[in-house]
PDB file of C-alpha atoms in Angstrom:
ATOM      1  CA  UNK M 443       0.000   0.000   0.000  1.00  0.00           C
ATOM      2  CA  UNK M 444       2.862   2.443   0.937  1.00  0.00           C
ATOM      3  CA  UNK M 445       4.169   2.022  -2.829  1.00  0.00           C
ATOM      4  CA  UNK M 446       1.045   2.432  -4.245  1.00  0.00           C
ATOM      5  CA  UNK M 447       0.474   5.696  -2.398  1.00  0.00           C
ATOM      6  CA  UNK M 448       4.137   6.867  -4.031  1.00  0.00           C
ATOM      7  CA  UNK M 449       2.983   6.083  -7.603  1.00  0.00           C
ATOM      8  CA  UNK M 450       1.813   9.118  -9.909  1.00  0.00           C
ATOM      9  CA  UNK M 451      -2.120  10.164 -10.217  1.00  0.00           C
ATOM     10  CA  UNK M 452      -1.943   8.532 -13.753  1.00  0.00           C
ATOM     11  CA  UNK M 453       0.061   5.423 -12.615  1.00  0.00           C
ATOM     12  CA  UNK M 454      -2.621   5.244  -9.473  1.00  0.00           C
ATOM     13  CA  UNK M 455      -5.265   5.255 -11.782  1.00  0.00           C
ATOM     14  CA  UNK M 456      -4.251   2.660 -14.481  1.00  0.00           C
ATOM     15  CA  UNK M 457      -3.313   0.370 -11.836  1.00  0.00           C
ATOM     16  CA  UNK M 458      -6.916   0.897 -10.275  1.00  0.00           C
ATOM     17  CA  UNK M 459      -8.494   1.701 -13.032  1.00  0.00           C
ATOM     18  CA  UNK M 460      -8.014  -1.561 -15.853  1.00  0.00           C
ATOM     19  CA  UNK M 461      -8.908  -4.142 -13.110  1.00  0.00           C
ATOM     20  CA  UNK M 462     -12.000  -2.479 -12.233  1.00  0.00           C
ATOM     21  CA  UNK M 463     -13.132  -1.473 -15.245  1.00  0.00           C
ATOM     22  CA  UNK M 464     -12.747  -5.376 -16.921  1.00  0.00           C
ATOM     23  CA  UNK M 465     -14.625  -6.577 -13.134  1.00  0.00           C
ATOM     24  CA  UNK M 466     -17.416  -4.032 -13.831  1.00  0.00           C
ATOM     25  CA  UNK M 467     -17.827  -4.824 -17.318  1.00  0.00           C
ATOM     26  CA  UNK M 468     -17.750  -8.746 -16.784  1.00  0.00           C
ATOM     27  CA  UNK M 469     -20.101  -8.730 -13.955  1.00  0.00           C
ATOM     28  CA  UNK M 470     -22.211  -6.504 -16.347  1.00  0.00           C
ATOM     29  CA  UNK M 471     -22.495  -8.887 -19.131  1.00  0.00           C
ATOM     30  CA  UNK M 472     -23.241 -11.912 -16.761  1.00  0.00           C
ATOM     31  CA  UNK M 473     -25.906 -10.367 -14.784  1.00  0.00           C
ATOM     32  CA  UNK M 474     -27.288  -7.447 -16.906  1.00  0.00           C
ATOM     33  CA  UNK M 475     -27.952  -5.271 -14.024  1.00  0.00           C
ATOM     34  CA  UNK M 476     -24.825  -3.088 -14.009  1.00  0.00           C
ATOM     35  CA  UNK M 477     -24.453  -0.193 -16.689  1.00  0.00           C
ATOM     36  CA  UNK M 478     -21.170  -1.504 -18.353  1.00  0.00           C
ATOM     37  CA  UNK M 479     -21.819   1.183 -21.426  1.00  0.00           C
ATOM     38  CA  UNK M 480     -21.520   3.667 -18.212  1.00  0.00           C
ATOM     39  CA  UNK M 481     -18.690   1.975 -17.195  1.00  0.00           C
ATOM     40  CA  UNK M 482     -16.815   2.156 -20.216  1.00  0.00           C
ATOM     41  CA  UNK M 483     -17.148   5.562 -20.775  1.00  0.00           C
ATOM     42  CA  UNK M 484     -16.367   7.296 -17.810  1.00  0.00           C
ATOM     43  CA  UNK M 485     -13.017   5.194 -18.176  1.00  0.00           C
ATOM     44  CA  UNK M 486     -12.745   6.640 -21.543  1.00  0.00           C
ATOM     45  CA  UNK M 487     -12.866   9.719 -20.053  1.00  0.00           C
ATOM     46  CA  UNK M 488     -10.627   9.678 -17.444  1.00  0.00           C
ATOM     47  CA  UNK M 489      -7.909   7.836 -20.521  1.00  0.00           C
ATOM     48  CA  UNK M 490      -9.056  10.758 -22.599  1.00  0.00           C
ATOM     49  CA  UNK M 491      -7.352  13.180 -19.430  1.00  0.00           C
ATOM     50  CA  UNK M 492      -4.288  11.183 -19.134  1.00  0.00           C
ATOM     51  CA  UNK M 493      -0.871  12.111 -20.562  1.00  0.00           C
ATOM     52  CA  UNK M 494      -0.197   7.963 -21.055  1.00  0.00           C
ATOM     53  CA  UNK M 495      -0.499   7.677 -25.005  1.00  0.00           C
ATOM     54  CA  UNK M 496      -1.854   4.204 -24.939  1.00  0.00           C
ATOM     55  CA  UNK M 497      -4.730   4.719 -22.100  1.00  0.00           C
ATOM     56  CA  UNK M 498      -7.576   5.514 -24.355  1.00  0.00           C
ATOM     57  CA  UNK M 499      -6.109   1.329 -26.597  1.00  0.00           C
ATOM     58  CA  UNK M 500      -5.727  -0.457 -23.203  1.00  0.00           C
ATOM     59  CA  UNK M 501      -9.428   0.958 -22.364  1.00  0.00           C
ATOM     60  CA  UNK M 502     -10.628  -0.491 -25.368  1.00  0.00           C
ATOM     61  CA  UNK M 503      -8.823  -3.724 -25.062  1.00  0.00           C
ATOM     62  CA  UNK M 504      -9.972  -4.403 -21.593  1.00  0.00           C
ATOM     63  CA  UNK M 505     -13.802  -3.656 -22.173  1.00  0.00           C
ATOM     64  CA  UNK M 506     -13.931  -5.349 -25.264  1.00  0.00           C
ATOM     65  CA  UNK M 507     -12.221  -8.747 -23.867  1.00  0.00           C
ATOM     66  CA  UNK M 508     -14.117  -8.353 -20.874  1.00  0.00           C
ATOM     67  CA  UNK M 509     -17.387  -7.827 -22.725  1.00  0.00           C
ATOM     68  CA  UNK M 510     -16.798 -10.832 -24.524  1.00  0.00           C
ATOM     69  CA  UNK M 511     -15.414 -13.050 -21.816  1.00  0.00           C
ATOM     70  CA  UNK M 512     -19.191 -12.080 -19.868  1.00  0.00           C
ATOM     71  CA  UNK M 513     -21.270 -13.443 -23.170  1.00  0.00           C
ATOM     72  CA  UNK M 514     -19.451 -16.435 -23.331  1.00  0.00           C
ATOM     73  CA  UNK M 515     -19.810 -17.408 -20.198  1.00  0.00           C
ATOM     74  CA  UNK M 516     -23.277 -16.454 -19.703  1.00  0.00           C
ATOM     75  CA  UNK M 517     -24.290 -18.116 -23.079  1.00  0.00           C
ATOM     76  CA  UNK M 518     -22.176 -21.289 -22.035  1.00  0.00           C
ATOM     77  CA  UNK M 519     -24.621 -21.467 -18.769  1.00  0.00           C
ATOM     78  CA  UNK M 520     -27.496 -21.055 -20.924  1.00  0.00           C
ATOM     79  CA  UNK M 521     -26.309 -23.600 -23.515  1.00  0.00           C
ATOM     80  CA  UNK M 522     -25.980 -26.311 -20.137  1.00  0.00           C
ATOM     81  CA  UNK M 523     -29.824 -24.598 -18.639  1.00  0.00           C
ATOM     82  CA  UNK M 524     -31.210 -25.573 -22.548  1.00  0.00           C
ATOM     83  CA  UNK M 525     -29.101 -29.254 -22.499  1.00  0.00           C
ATOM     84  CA  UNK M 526     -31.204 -30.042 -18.921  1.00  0.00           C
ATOM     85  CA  UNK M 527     -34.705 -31.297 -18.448  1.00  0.00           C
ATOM     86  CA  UNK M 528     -34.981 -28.430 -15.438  1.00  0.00           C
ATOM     87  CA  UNK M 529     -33.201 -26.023 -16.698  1.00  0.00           C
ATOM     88  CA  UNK M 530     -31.395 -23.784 -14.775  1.00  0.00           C
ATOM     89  CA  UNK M 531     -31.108 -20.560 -12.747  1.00  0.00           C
ATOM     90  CA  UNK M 532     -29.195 -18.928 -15.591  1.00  0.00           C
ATOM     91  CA  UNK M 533     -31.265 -19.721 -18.243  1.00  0.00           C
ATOM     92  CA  UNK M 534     -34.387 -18.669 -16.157  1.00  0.00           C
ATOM     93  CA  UNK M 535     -32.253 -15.105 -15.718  1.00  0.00           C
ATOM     94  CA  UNK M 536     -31.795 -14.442 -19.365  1.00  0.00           C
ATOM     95  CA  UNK M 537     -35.508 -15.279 -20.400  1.00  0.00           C
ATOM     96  CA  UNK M 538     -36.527 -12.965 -18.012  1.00  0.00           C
ATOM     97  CA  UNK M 539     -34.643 -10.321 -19.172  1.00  0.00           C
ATOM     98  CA  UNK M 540     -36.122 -11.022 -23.069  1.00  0.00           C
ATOM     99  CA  UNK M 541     -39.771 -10.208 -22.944  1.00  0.00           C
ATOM    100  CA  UNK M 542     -41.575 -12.523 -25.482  1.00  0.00           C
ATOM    101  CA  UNK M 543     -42.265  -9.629 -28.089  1.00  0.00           C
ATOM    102  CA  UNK M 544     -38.455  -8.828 -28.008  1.00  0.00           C
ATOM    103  CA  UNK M 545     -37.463 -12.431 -28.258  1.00  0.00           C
ATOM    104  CA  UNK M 546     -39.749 -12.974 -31.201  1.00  0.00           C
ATOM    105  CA  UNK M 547     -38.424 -10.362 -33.403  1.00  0.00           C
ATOM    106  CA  UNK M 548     -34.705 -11.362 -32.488  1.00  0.00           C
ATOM    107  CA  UNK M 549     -35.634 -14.732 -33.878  1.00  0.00           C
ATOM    108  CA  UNK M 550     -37.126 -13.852 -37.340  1.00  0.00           C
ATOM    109  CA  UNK M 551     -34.356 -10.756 -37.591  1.00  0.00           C
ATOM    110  CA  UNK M 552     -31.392 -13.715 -36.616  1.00  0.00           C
ATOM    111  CA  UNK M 553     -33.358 -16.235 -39.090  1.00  0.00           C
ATOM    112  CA  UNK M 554     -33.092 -13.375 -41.968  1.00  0.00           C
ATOM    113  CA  UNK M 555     -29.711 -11.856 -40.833  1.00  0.00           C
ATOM    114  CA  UNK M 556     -27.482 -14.559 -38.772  1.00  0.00           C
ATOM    115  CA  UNK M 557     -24.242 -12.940 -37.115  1.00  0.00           C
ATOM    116  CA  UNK M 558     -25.089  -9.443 -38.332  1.00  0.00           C
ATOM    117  CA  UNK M 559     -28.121  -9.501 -35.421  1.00  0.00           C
ATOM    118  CA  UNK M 560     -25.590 -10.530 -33.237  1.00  0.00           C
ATOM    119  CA  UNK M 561     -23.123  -8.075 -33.746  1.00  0.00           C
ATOM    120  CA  UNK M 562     -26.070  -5.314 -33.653  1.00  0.00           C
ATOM    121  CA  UNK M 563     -27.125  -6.680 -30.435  1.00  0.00           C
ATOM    122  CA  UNK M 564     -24.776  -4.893 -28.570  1.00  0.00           C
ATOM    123  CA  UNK M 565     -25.340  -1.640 -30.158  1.00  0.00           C
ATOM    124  CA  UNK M 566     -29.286  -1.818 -29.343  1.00  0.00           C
ATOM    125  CA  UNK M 567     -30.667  -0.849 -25.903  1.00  0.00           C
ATOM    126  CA  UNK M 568     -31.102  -4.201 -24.246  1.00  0.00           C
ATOM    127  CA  UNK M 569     -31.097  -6.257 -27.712  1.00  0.00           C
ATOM    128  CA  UNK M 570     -28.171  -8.214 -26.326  1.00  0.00           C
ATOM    129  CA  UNK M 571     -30.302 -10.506 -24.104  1.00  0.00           C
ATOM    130  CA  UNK M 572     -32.789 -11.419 -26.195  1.00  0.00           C
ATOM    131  CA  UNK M 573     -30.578 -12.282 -29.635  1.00  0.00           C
ATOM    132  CA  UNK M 574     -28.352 -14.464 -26.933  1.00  0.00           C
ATOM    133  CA  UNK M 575     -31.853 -16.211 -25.915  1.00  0.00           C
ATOM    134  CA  UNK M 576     -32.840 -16.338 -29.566  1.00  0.00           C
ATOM    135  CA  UNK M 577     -29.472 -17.887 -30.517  1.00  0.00           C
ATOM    136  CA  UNK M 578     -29.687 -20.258 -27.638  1.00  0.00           C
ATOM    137  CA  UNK M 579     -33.111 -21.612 -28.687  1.00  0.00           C
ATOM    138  CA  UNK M 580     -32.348 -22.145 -32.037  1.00  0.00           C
ATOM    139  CA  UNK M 581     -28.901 -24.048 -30.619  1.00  0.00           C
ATOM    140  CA  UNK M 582     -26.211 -22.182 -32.096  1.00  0.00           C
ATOM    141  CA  UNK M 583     -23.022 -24.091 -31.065  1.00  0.00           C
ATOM    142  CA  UNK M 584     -20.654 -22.289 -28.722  1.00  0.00           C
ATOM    143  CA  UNK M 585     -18.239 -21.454 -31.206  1.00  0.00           C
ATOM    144  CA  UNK M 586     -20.669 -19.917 -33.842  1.00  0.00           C
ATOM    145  CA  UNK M 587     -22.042 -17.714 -31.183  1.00  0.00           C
ATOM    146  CA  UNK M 588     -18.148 -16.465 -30.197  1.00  0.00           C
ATOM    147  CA  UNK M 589     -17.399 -15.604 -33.813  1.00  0.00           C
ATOM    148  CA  UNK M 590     -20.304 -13.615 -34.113  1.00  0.00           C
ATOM    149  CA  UNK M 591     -19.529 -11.572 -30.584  1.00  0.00           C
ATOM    150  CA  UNK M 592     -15.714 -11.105 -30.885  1.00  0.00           C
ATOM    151  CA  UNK M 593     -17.144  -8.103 -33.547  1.00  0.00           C
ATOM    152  CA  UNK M 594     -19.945  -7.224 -31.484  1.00  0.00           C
ATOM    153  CA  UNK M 595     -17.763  -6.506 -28.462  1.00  0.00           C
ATOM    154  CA  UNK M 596     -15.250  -4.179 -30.407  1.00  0.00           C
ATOM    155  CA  UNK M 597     -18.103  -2.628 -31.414  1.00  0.00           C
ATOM    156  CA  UNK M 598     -19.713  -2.145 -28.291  1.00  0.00           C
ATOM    157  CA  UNK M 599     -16.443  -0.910 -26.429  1.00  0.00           C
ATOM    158  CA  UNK M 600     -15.568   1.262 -29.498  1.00  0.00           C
ATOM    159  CA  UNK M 601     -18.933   3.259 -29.104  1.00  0.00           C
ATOM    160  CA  UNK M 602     -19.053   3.914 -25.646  1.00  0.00           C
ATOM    161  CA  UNK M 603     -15.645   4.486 -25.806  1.00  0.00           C
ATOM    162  CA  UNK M 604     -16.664   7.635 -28.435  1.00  0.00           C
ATOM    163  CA  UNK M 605     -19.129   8.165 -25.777  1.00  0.00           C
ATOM    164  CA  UNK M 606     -16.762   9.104 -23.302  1.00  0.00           C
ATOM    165  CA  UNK M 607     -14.615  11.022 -25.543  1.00  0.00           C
ATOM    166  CA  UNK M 608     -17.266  13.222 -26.673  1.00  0.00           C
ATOM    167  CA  UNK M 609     -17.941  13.749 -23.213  1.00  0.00           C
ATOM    168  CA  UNK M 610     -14.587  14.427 -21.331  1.00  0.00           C
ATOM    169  CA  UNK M 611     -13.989  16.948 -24.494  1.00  0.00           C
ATOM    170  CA  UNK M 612     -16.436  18.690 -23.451  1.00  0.00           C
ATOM    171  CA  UNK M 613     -14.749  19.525 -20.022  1.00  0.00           C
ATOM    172  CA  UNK M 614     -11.623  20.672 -18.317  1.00  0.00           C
ATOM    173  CA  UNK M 615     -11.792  18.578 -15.327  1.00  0.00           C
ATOM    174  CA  UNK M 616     -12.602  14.458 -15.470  1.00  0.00           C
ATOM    175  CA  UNK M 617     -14.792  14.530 -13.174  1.00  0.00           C
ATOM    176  CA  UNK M 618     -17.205  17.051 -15.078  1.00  0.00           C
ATOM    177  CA  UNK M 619     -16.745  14.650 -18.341  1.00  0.00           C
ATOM    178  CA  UNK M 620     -17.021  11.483 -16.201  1.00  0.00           C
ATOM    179  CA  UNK M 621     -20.404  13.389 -15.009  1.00  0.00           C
ATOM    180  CA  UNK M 622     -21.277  13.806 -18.653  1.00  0.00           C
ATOM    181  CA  UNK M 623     -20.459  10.536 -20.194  1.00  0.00           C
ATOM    182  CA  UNK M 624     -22.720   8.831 -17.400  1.00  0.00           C
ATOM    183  CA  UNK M 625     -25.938  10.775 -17.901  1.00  0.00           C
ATOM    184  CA  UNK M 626     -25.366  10.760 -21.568  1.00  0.00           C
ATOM    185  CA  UNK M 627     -25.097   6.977 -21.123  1.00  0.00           C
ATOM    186  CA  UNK M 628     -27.916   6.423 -19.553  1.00  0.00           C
ATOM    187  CA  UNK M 629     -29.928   8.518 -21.336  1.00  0.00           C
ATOM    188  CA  UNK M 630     -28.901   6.684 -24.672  1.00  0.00           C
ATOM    189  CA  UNK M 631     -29.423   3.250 -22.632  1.00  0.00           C
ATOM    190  CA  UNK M 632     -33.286   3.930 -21.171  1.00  0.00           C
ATOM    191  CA  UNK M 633     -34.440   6.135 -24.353  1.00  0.00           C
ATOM    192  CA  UNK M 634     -36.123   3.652 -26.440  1.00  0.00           C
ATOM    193  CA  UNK M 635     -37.465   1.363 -23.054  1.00  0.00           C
ATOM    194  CA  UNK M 636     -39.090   5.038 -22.053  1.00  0.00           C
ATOM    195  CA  UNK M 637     -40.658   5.705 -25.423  1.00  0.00           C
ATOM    196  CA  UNK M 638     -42.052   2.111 -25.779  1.00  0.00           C
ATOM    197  CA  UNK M 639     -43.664   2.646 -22.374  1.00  0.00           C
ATOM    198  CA  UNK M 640     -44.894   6.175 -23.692  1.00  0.00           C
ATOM    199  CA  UNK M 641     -46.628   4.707 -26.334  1.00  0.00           C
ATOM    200  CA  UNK M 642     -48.345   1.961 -24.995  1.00  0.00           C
ATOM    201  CA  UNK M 643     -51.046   3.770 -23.535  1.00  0.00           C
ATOM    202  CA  UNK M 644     -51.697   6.280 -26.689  1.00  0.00           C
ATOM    203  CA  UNK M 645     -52.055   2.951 -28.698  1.00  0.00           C
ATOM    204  CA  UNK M 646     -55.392   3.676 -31.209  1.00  0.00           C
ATOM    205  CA  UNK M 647     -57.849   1.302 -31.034  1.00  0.00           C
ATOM    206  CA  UNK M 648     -58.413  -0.937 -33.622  1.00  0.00           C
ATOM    207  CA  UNK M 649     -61.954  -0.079 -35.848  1.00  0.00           C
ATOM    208  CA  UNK M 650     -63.585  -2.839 -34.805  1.00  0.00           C
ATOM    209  CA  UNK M 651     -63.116  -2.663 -30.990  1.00  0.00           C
ATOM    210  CA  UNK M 652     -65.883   0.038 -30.480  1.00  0.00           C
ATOM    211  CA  UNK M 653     -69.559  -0.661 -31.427  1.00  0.00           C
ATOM    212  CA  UNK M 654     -70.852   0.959 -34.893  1.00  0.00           C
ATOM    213  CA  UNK M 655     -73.582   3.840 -34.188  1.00  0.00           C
ATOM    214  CA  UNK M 656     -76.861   2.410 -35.211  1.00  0.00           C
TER     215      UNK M 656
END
């Protein structure tokens, strides 16, 4: 602990910094309750500050292996919940997280598409879940599903990664573009769940559901 406290701010944070940010993002993709696109930017941002010419590559690097080390995994418990007559906790976790609408169009769109879905996924407001569900119903082995990923991840860590950029340029201090980059995040993360819920109740109704005037 005494050397760490001698290290430099930048040296501090890297050494703090990588480990937490691949924990945060693989805990993310297993159980899809932490904001990893969050994550990912406010590290950009605080690589985006840093003297260290390499910061903003090793950010990338980490989130995108640790992205993709999360999917496997979670889609190798799914694959062994589908393989058993009762299933399993993990299995039961993932088809709760795809509603039956969204897992119905990620199985025509992956029927029409394949590995493009996939790699989409990730870019989509909670379309990763159901396209991994989709994928593991219509038994995709565990090396087709890994091909497909390995682009989705880069993609994935790329754009949050711009995220954070966009953000932290914004500001002198990190801390104002970590801010930034969060709410920004978040706001790009809940946007389409909030209009979907906006428009459920302004539905029309369809022309037969009222009687005709007689």
């Amino acid at each position: 602990m005494a050397q760490l406290a001698e290290l430099p701010p930048e040296s501090t944070q890297q050494a703090v910094g990588y480990p937490s940010v691949f924990l945060l993002v693989t805990l993310g993709s297993l159980v899809p309750v932490v904001p990893t696109g969050a994550v990912v930017s406010s590290a950009a941002v605080v690589a985006f500050h840093q003297t260290a010419p390499l910061s903003m590559l090793y950010v990338f690097l980490v989130a995108s292996f640790a992205a993709f080390l999360g999917d496997i995994s979670l889609y190798w418990l799914g694959r062994r919940g589908v393989g058993s007559k009762n299933g399993s906790r993990w299995l039961a976790a993932i088809r709760r997280h795809a509603p039956p609408d969204r897992l119905e169009q990620a199985q025509t769109k992956l029927r029409e598409h394949r590995v493009s879905v996939l790699v989409l996924s990730r870019l989509v407001p909670a379309g990763r879940i159901p396209v991994m569900l989709a994928c593991l119903l219509g038994d995709w082995p565990l090396r087709r599903f890994a091909r497909g990923d390995v682009p989705a991840c880069l993609a994935w860590a790329a754009t949050y990664q711009l995220i954070g950029v966009l953000g932290g340029s914004l500001f002198d201090e990190a801390w104002e573009g970590v801010l930034a980059a969060v709410v920004l995040t978040l706001v790009v993360s809940g946007a389409p769940a909030l209009w979907r819920r906006l428009r459920r109740p302004g539905r029309p109704e369809s022309p037969g559901s009222e009687g005709r005037p007689t």
